[in-house]
XYZ file of C-alpha atoms in Angstrom:
664
model
C 98.548 101.007 49.801
C 101.636 98.943 50.519
C 101.930 95.198 49.970
C 101.954 92.862 52.960
C 105.690 92.248 52.441
C 106.411 95.976 52.572
C 104.318 96.306 55.725
C 106.092 93.385 57.415
C 109.462 94.975 56.646
C 108.588 98.265 58.308
C 106.225 97.311 61.161
C 106.995 95.945 64.621
C 106.558 92.261 65.280
C 102.938 91.897 66.542
C 104.168 89.020 68.710
C 106.496 91.352 70.581
C 107.942 89.380 73.543
C 107.401 92.407 75.801
C 103.637 91.833 75.554
C 103.545 88.033 75.503
C 102.994 87.435 79.198
C 100.489 88.887 81.644
C 100.990 88.871 85.394
C 98.867 91.263 87.484
C 95.505 91.923 85.799
C 95.287 95.388 87.374
C 98.785 96.316 86.224
C 98.765 94.871 82.699
C 95.518 95.535 80.877
C 94.398 93.222 78.082
C 93.427 94.429 74.632
C 89.903 93.094 73.898
C 90.616 92.594 70.200
C 93.251 89.964 71.083
C 90.838 87.748 73.029
C 89.595 84.512 71.479
C 86.264 83.883 73.160
C 86.155 80.138 72.528
C 89.344 79.473 74.520
C 88.519 78.110 77.998
C 84.935 79.360 77.577
C 83.527 76.407 79.506
C 85.618 77.309 82.542
C 84.579 80.954 82.337
C 80.921 79.878 82.281
C 81.408 77.584 85.273
C 83.182 80.295 87.274
C 80.352 82.705 86.497
C 77.938 80.148 87.974
C 80.038 79.921 91.144
C 80.166 83.716 91.374
C 76.373 83.908 91.147
C 76.084 81.350 93.941
C 78.241 83.523 96.206
C 76.138 86.579 95.347
C 72.898 84.773 96.174
C 73.883 82.741 99.230
C 76.729 84.850 100.740
C 78.656 81.692 101.570
C 82.337 81.763 100.561
C 83.362 79.586 97.641
C 86.898 78.431 96.823
C 88.124 76.959 93.561
C 91.533 75.880 92.333
C 92.573 76.775 88.787
C 95.385 74.589 87.450
C 97.197 74.512 84.142
C 100.632 74.024 82.685
C 102.991 76.951 82.418
C 101.914 78.913 79.339
C 98.323 77.669 79.401
C 96.994 81.153 80.142
C 95.988 81.038 83.827
C 96.888 84.664 84.601
C 95.402 85.790 81.296
C 92.173 83.949 82.126
C 91.949 85.779 85.461
C 92.177 89.042 83.542
C 89.377 87.955 81.193
C 87.177 87.007 84.136
C 87.736 90.413 85.732
C 86.902 92.167 82.474
C 83.786 90.089 81.803
C 82.321 90.289 85.310
C 83.454 93.688 86.557
C 79.813 94.725 87.001
C 79.018 91.614 89.061
C 81.894 91.623 91.555
C 84.901 93.480 92.895
C 88.248 91.969 91.919
C 91.433 91.650 93.946
C 94.754 90.320 92.633
C 97.039 89.075 95.401
C 100.772 88.757 94.740
C 102.938 86.237 96.603
C 103.181 87.148 100.280
C 106.717 87.889 101.528
C 106.415 86.184 104.929
C 103.832 83.670 106.151
C 103.824 85.403 109.548
C 102.525 88.447 107.660
C 100.021 86.765 105.316
C 96.775 88.296 106.672
C 98.233 91.811 106.630
C 99.516 91.201 103.094
C 96.088 90.051 101.898
C 94.397 93.043 103.559
C 96.855 95.505 101.998
C 96.506 94.004 98.521
C 92.721 93.820 98.866
C 92.380 97.489 99.728
C 94.922 98.504 97.065
C 92.874 96.695 94.399
C 89.580 98.030 95.733
C 91.029 101.524 95.314
C 91.371 100.947 91.557
C 88.699 102.110 89.118
C 87.001 99.446 86.959
C 86.698 99.945 83.223
C 83.740 102.171 82.356
C 83.403 103.573 85.894
C 84.418 106.879 87.473
C 84.560 105.718 91.099
C 86.988 103.225 92.577
C 85.821 99.740 93.462
C 85.995 100.793 97.117
C 83.640 103.738 96.672
C 81.319 101.707 94.451
C 81.245 99.047 97.146
C 80.564 101.543 99.931
C 77.906 103.477 98.014
C 76.256 100.216 97.011
C 76.215 99.155 100.638
C 74.588 102.390 101.794
C 72.099 102.445 98.932
C 71.101 98.887 99.754
C 70.499 99.702 103.396
C 68.795 103.054 102.953
C 68.596 105.036 99.719
C 68.564 108.361 101.592
C 71.205 107.430 104.142
C 74.153 108.559 102.007
C 72.792 112.097 101.699
C 71.920 112.339 105.383
C 75.134 111.228 107.026
C 77.757 113.340 105.230
C 79.071 115.632 107.963
C 77.517 113.500 110.714
C 80.076 110.869 111.661
C 78.352 109.761 114.854
C 75.041 109.330 113.012
C 76.785 107.285 110.338
C 78.447 105.001 112.897
C 75.243 104.658 114.893
C 73.243 103.711 111.793
C 75.700 101.042 110.675
C 76.077 99.652 114.202
C 72.302 99.301 114.330
C 72.294 97.450 110.994
C 75.266 95.237 112.020
C 74.520 94.749 115.690
C 76.981 91.842 115.927
C 79.779 90.203 113.985
C 81.782 93.381 113.283
C 85.234 93.701 114.815
C 86.065 97.092 116.391
C 82.899 98.672 114.908
C 83.531 102.246 116.078
C 86.921 102.491 114.354
C 85.882 100.447 111.326
C 82.726 102.448 110.603
C 84.545 105.698 111.335
C 87.045 104.837 108.609
C 84.236 103.941 106.177
C 82.700 107.333 106.918
C 85.937 109.138 106.121
C 86.288 107.220 102.848
C 83.361 109.286 101.558
C 85.133 112.561 102.347
C 87.759 113.522 99.701
C 89.687 115.400 102.387
C 90.282 112.261 104.441
C 89.766 109.424 101.976
C 93.505 108.889 101.342
C 94.424 108.528 105.010
C 91.313 106.380 105.582
C 92.543 104.003 102.854
C 95.985 103.948 104.462
C 94.466 102.870 107.790
C 92.272 100.258 106.134
C 95.238 98.718 104.285
C 97.208 98.462 107.531
C 99.642 101.377 107.345
C 101.117 102.319 110.732
C 99.804 105.912 110.894
C 101.146 108.650 113.122
C 99.096 110.095 115.965
C 97.915 113.097 113.941
C 96.415 110.989 111.161
C 94.794 108.614 113.642
C 93.226 111.559 115.439
C 91.875 112.980 112.171
C 90.026 109.684 111.634
C 88.730 109.604 115.187
C 90.513 106.357 116.066
C 93.286 105.378 118.472
C 95.445 102.730 116.823
C 96.465 101.186 113.498
C 95.960 97.630 112.250
C 99.252 96.212 113.492
C 98.782 92.469 113.921
C 97.726 89.365 112.026
C 94.700 89.000 114.287
C 93.372 92.511 113.631
C 94.036 92.205 109.871
C 92.137 88.911 109.786
C 89.179 90.465 111.577
C 89.088 93.502 109.271
C 88.992 91.162 106.257
C 86.113 89.368 107.978
C 84.376 92.743 108.338
C 84.727 93.339 104.596
C 83.312 89.909 103.849
C 80.346 90.394 106.191
C 79.155 93.769 104.979
C 79.925 93.131 101.287
C 76.952 90.751 101.386
C 74.870 93.900 101.005
C 76.514 94.828 97.689
C 78.603 92.499 95.490
C 81.006 89.598 96.037
C 84.719 90.237 96.356
C 86.855 87.906 94.221
C 90.270 87.194 95.757
C 92.670 85.876 93.085
C 95.875 84.248 94.356
C 98.421 83.813 91.580
C 102.169 83.238 91.050
C 102.333 80.895 94.026
C 105.764 79.569 93.036
C 107.330 82.604 94.738
C 105.686 82.292 98.148
C 107.843 81.580 101.243
C 109.315 78.111 101.638
C 109.494 75.889 104.686
C 112.759 74.651 106.170
C 112.583 71.522 104.002
C 112.379 73.667 100.853
C 108.701 73.063 100.060
C 106.267 75.887 99.378
C 104.267 77.075 102.391
C 100.897 76.565 100.704
C 99.431 75.480 104.037
C 99.527 79.132 105.150
C 97.164 80.050 102.302
C 94.842 77.142 103.041
C 94.762 78.172 106.713
C 93.529 81.584 105.556
C 90.986 79.986 103.261
C 89.595 77.738 106.013
C 89.338 80.673 108.380
C 87.257 82.624 105.861
C 84.944 79.631 105.480
C 84.156 79.531 109.202
C 82.112 82.757 109.124
C 78.713 83.644 107.676
C 77.981 85.756 105.788
C 81.278 85.959 103.877
C 80.838 87.317 100.370
C 84.142 86.048 98.961
C 84.990 83.971 95.914
C 88.554 82.709 96.348
C 90.438 81.621 93.221
C 93.759 79.849 93.752
C 95.673 79.774 90.462
C 98.616 77.381 90.416
C 100.803 75.473 87.947
C 99.644 71.857 87.637
C 103.040 70.377 88.516
C 103.379 72.667 91.543
C 99.972 71.557 92.816
C 100.764 67.858 92.319
C 104.042 68.240 94.206
C 102.470 70.049 97.154
C 98.830 68.906 97.398
C 99.647 65.975 99.679
C 101.228 68.392 102.172
C 97.957 70.286 102.711
C 95.828 69.183 105.657
C 92.847 67.111 104.362
C 90.360 69.245 106.321
C 91.690 72.369 104.595
C 91.570 70.795 101.124
C 87.940 69.945 101.829
C 87.237 73.696 101.918
C 87.775 73.810 98.147
C 83.998 73.661 97.769
C 83.670 75.021 94.230
C 85.896 72.401 92.648
C 89.023 72.106 90.546
C 89.274 73.664 87.089
C 92.040 72.598 84.724
C 93.084 74.540 81.625
C 93.533 72.086 78.768
C 95.593 72.680 75.619
C 93.864 74.564 72.824
C 93.067 73.290 69.319
C 94.941 74.428 66.234
C 91.779 76.243 65.102
C 91.902 78.275 68.305
C 95.618 78.768 67.739
C 94.848 80.170 64.293
C 92.379 82.569 65.885
C 95.096 83.836 68.254
C 97.476 84.403 65.339
C 94.772 86.075 63.261
C 93.873 88.488 66.072
C 97.507 89.615 66.309
C 98.076 89.876 62.555
C 94.748 91.454 61.599
C 95.853 95.114 62.116
C 98.770 94.577 59.693
C 96.624 92.751 57.133
C 94.117 95.607 57.137
C 96.858 97.963 55.901
C 97.851 95.771 52.965
C 96.625 95.792 49.395
C 95.908 93.205 48.246
C 95.058 91.507 51.530
C 96.803 88.173 52.147
C 94.749 85.120 51.221
C 95.454 83.557 54.620
C 94.400 85.356 57.821
C 97.584 84.117 59.510
C 100.136 85.005 56.809
C 103.184 84.849 56.959
C 102.316 81.679 58.868
C 100.184 78.892 57.452
C 98.097 75.913 58.564
C 100.858 73.668 57.276
C 103.383 75.300 59.617
C 101.011 74.790 62.564
C 100.346 71.162 61.700
C 104.047 70.495 61.238
C 104.955 72.134 64.546
C 102.049 70.621 66.528
C 101.293 67.236 64.906
C 98.974 66.186 67.753
C 96.599 69.020 66.888
C 96.773 70.687 70.312
C 99.167 73.021 72.112
C 99.345 75.855 74.646
C 98.573 79.522 73.865
C 102.137 80.548 74.707
C 103.545 78.071 72.184
C 101.312 79.538 69.473
C 102.450 83.065 70.282
C 106.102 82.050 70.346
C 105.750 80.304 66.987
C 104.142 83.457 65.609
C 107.018 85.597 66.884
C 109.670 83.306 65.451
C 108.063 82.772 62.025
C 107.277 86.475 61.594
C 110.851 87.423 62.520
C 112.368 84.873 60.145
C 110.145 85.971 57.291
C 111.064 89.609 57.914
C 114.791 88.811 57.964
C 114.403 86.870 54.740
C 112.772 89.897 53.135
C 115.615 92.094 54.352
C 118.217 89.672 52.984
C 119.866 89.433 56.417
C 119.631 85.674 56.898
C 123.415 85.336 56.969
C 123.670 87.647 60.002
C 120.897 86.094 62.087
C 123.112 83.562 63.894
C 125.625 86.207 64.904
C 122.870 88.307 66.445
C 121.327 85.687 68.762
C 123.314 86.384 71.994
C 123.089 90.139 71.493
C 119.394 89.951 70.628
C 118.532 88.099 73.844
C 120.106 90.826 75.944
C 118.465 93.523 73.802
C 115.079 91.841 74.216
C 115.579 91.584 77.969
C 116.350 95.295 78.181
C 113.119 96.071 76.338
C 111.178 93.808 78.707
C 112.902 95.470 81.665
C 112.041 98.955 80.457
C 108.405 97.962 79.968
C 108.255 96.423 83.456
C 110.017 99.419 85.033
C 107.557 101.850 83.426
C 104.553 99.845 84.644
C 106.090 99.784 88.115
C 106.397 103.572 88.054
C 102.687 103.875 87.334
C 101.769 101.396 90.063
C 103.917 102.752 92.919
C 103.602 106.430 93.810
C 105.400 106.439 97.173
C 107.675 104.105 99.102
C 104.973 103.339 101.670
C 102.814 101.812 98.946
C 104.876 98.735 99.829
C 105.031 97.269 103.314
C 108.398 96.758 105.011
C 108.294 92.924 104.639
C 107.656 93.377 100.893
C 110.596 95.774 100.552
C 112.855 93.369 102.446
C 111.773 90.429 100.266
C 112.480 92.424 97.096
C 115.874 93.505 98.383
C 116.659 89.899 99.330
C 115.975 88.799 95.730
C 118.233 91.517 94.329
C 121.074 90.698 96.742
C 120.847 87.035 95.711
C 121.048 88.049 92.046
C 124.133 90.168 92.776
C 125.809 87.106 94.323
C 125.832 88.289 97.906
C 126.298 85.364 100.263
C 124.151 83.975 103.101
C 121.261 86.375 102.526
C 118.867 85.718 105.419
C 115.766 87.547 106.594
C 114.780 88.303 110.205
C 117.982 89.697 111.672
C 115.819 91.461 114.247
C 113.768 89.437 116.691
C 110.181 89.956 117.737
C 107.409 91.931 116.045
C 109.633 93.695 113.495
C 111.743 90.688 112.470
C 110.402 90.711 108.893
C 111.657 94.299 108.513
C 115.281 93.102 108.442
C 117.875 90.859 106.813
C 121.584 90.092 106.874
C 124.116 89.098 104.226
C 127.772 88.862 103.332
C 129.292 90.578 100.342
C 131.328 88.570 97.850
C 134.633 87.262 99.204
C 134.117 88.931 102.580
C 133.390 87.438 105.985
C 131.836 90.615 107.397
C 128.118 90.263 108.168
C 126.031 93.208 107.012
C 122.733 93.864 108.773
C 119.885 95.858 107.267
C 116.612 97.219 108.648
C 113.969 98.967 106.518
C 111.124 100.822 108.218
C 109.070 103.709 106.869
C 106.243 103.726 109.458
C 105.592 107.344 110.539
C 104.367 106.213 113.962
C 107.083 107.114 116.486
C 106.085 104.353 118.905
C 106.759 101.790 116.188
C 110.023 103.518 115.331
C 111.009 103.394 119.007
C 110.356 99.644 119.147
C 112.324 99.107 115.931
C 115.273 101.102 117.314
C 115.155 99.022 120.490
C 115.351 95.868 118.370
C 118.313 97.381 116.485
C 120.047 98.121 119.782
C 119.782 94.455 120.762
C 121.393 93.458 117.452
C 124.267 95.886 118.100
C 124.687 94.729 121.698
C 124.823 91.064 120.658
C 127.213 91.923 117.790
C 125.094 89.978 115.305
C 126.590 92.025 112.450
C 129.626 94.215 111.895
C 127.737 96.968 110.072
C 124.051 97.800 110.445
C 122.222 99.821 107.778
C 118.969 101.648 108.507
C 116.923 102.289 105.362
C 114.410 105.012 106.053
C 113.270 107.990 103.974
C 110.731 109.042 106.621
C 111.503 111.346 109.544
C 113.404 110.019 112.561
C 111.876 112.363 115.153
C 113.660 115.019 117.172
C 115.874 115.116 120.244
C 112.832 114.961 122.534
C 111.832 111.520 121.238
C 113.222 108.445 122.967
C 113.293 106.754 119.554
C 115.516 109.516 118.183
C 117.948 109.172 121.078
C 118.439 105.465 120.397
C 118.665 106.217 116.666
C 121.453 108.773 117.214
C 123.305 106.411 119.540
C 123.346 103.652 116.918
C 123.618 105.541 113.640
C 125.199 108.888 114.537
C 127.850 107.742 116.994
C 131.296 106.230 116.485
C 129.961 102.882 115.332
C 130.155 101.882 111.657
C 126.391 101.854 111.283
C 124.852 103.904 108.496
C 121.477 105.526 107.829
C 120.531 105.545 104.134
C 117.567 107.484 102.797
C 116.299 105.420 99.846
C 114.563 107.204 96.983
C 111.487 106.116 95.064
C 113.515 105.332 91.935
C 115.456 102.679 93.869
C 112.173 101.055 94.888
C 111.184 100.946 91.199
C 114.317 98.890 90.501
C 113.540 96.448 93.306
C 109.855 96.090 92.411
C 110.495 95.707 88.678
C 113.006 92.944 89.323
C 110.607 91.285 91.795
C 107.902 91.074 89.145
C 110.372 89.399 86.777
C 111.320 86.938 89.523
C 107.621 86.076 89.913
C 107.392 85.461 86.164
C 110.593 83.409 86.077
C 109.545 81.139 88.949
C 106.168 80.603 87.262
C 107.969 79.678 84.001
C 106.183 82.606 82.353
C 109.266 84.610 81.336
C 110.329 83.774 77.782
C 113.057 85.516 75.792
C 113.771 84.600 72.177
C 111.996 81.269 72.502
C 113.806 80.279 75.699
C 112.014 79.942 79.045
C 114.078 81.942 81.519
C 114.293 80.442 85.008
C 115.491 82.236 88.124
C 119.146 81.271 87.654
C 119.144 82.505 84.046
C 117.354 85.698 85.094
C 120.002 86.388 87.726
C 122.741 85.898 85.127
C 121.038 88.206 82.617
C 120.367 90.936 85.175
C 124.064 90.883 86.149
C 125.250 90.864 82.526
C 122.990 93.790 81.660
C 124.303 95.846 84.622
C 120.861 97.455 84.811
C 120.905 97.365 88.609
C 124.138 99.393 88.648
C 121.957 102.466 88.135
C 120.094 101.866 91.422
C 121.331 104.448 93.946
C 120.320 102.344 96.962
C 122.445 99.420 95.774
C 125.286 101.869 95.144
C 124.958 103.185 98.710
C 125.094 99.591 100.000
C 128.265 99.060 97.900
C 126.874 95.949 96.210
C 127.120 97.491 92.728
C 129.754 99.743 91.209
C 128.412 103.305 90.854
C 128.352 104.844 87.410
C 131.087 107.352 86.697
C 130.443 110.726 88.334
C 131.055 112.535 85.069
C 128.541 110.298 83.311
C 125.991 111.118 86.028
C 126.363 114.795 85.197
C 125.876 114.110 81.477
C 122.164 113.339 81.622
C 122.157 109.572 82.355
C 118.456 109.630 81.498
C 119.405 110.253 77.856
C 121.890 107.379 77.973
C 119.049 105.128 79.122
C 116.880 106.339 76.224
C 119.730 105.870 73.758
C 120.177 102.299 74.982
C 116.433 101.695 74.580
C 116.376 103.062 71.000
C 119.383 100.945 69.961
C 117.916 97.786 71.516
C 114.597 98.454 69.810
C 116.220 98.794 66.369
C 118.538 95.837 66.986
C 115.567 93.655 67.942
C 113.473 94.676 64.930
C 116.410 94.945 62.450
C 114.480 97.390 60.252
C 111.977 100.066 61.336
C 110.183 103.207 60.227
C 111.650 106.286 61.873
C 108.172 107.360 62.978
C 107.665 103.978 64.642
C 110.901 104.409 66.599
C 109.735 107.824 67.787
C 106.261 106.566 68.761
C 107.626 103.592 70.718
C 110.188 105.732 72.535
C 107.642 108.394 73.476
C 105.356 105.636 74.761
C 108.094 104.406 77.096
C 109.367 107.867 78.131
C 106.231 110.004 78.257
C 107.942 113.248 79.340
C 110.561 113.129 76.594
C 110.714 115.732 73.820
C 110.778 114.355 70.272
C 113.782 116.524 69.420
C 115.882 114.503 71.893
C 114.997 111.285 70.050
C 116.094 112.831 66.758
C 119.441 113.740 68.342
C 119.864 110.182 69.646
C 119.124 108.702 66.207
C 121.709 110.993 64.619
C 124.279 110.032 67.281
C 123.688 106.323 66.707
C 124.150 106.784 62.955
C 127.353 108.720 63.581
C 128.581 105.816 65.704
C 127.751 103.496 62.748
C 125.360 101.440 64.876
C 122.360 102.202 62.666
C 121.799 103.427 59.121
C 119.086 105.842 57.991
C 117.687 104.923 54.574
C 116.473 107.860 52.461
C 117.513 110.459 55.075
C 116.436 113.387 52.865
C 112.881 112.042 52.473
C 109.945 113.081 54.612
C 110.005 111.797 58.181
C 107.202 109.286 57.570
C 109.127 107.854 54.597
C 112.470 107.353 56.361
C 113.564 103.841 57.364
C 116.213 102.876 59.901
C 118.141 99.589 59.951
C 120.498 98.080 62.497
C 124.172 97.747 61.564
C 125.721 94.614 63.136
C 129.022 95.347 64.846
């Protein structure tokens, strides 16, 4: 077996910055071996007590979870979900894009999370919830009603004789959730998608959920009937990126309005957790109506700093896999760190989990560089390393986004507009404003000016397959054209636009197929990945959770890095909007996917300085799952030919070869 020094030289840093922050607990799963049970255990126990109260009494409970940036609020939510996934159904709610859309956003995110499968289960939370409901009411009901929609609806209407909004449609959708043939479209209706007439007819209903009022009432339905199964935990997180009021303050009142509304009904089987940075809460708490703050009936929970003993446990959990490979094993469980280093860095004996992890990353990296005798080059590599680290974080976030989003309509139009607004701001477009359209579809639109130009660009994004909705959107576009509110109007729509018989299509052709300078762009799914990946980084930056090379990256710094990296230049939608310079046509023909992989491999080696060739291959295959290993070998050879890396012992077996970065 190798010594610990040899292992440190060849292995990846276990405090890899790509894995040091957790945002959405459904998107970024935690490794159980990295948990330290003693950290915040008292809060976990108290929250379990509150959850049991909801399960027993069916009265909604609300609690506020505060803590400094880096104290582990989002991570704690993930632990709670993992610990209590047999006692409740968990929903993670991202920042809403528009407060006029908040109920529909909550409904969409609730159903999306309920469609996910908990660890150790084969059915989604939604099916577990529905089957639990039916089993509770009548153990033989589930077997009897398959194929008998009217019987199913009649049974549930008899059980819930009052308090259910639009019971015929609602119970019809629940019925179709049990049928694999219709379950997907039933979920789409339940989450508020604007379905076309054919899909509505297949579900036996007449209209979609298309207003705040109907979304609110459907959420109430879920709360009422979930009393027969398990509580639903609604976790609101990353609240620093919610909409702001005209005076610049966060619109937290919109969330507390929702919370108070939920508390007015019984039964309501919800536990609502509002996770927020301590400073953000202190700055905004006085702006919340006192009556709404009084609805926080389960109390306030504050995450305190951890002890150095708990910090040691975090370090030990990360380093343990490396120590197990070494012979002899290090005397200290946190080598190459030590208690003395911790005490010197944190003389008060307490700190935040993020600070411990960052110290581990830095000390491990310095020790590795010392072993590699590259100390003299470390200062020259700092600017380049930050960009390399960012590109690794970006690639990780982009890959997770690909797994999360399977079609453009997974995101609502207001969410797409908000994401595009953030990207346009990063690319230094001027006067980026939402709601170019007026009326019902205002949040489907925005306007902006490109750099050094006075021309106002308008943009509308709608993917709803319902032609009535498309007609109304086209009417709103016509008003914008008539009033000359912009010089160029873009329609972003991958969905169909109808045929010549449709009134909507006639207006569409008049605006976007005539002599006017208005343009219809069909965005692809890959472009949405770019927007959504950047949006998740914006959430992290605004929550002070994005750290690169020991530096907390705020929104301004993130915008600078994203521009410097030119990552967004590969987004075809942004190319079509002429806000980024397209890549060279010849380069596009030369497999740009391989260029992306080559960039990833070089950044990986640059960041680690010294790696096993097998480790490079494993990490690259993990990021690009469809890639053939032979392509990675070609890339490594190309990089060596370009004198950017050096292969040590190239004639040895593959598992004995080492690769080091060659500073330029």
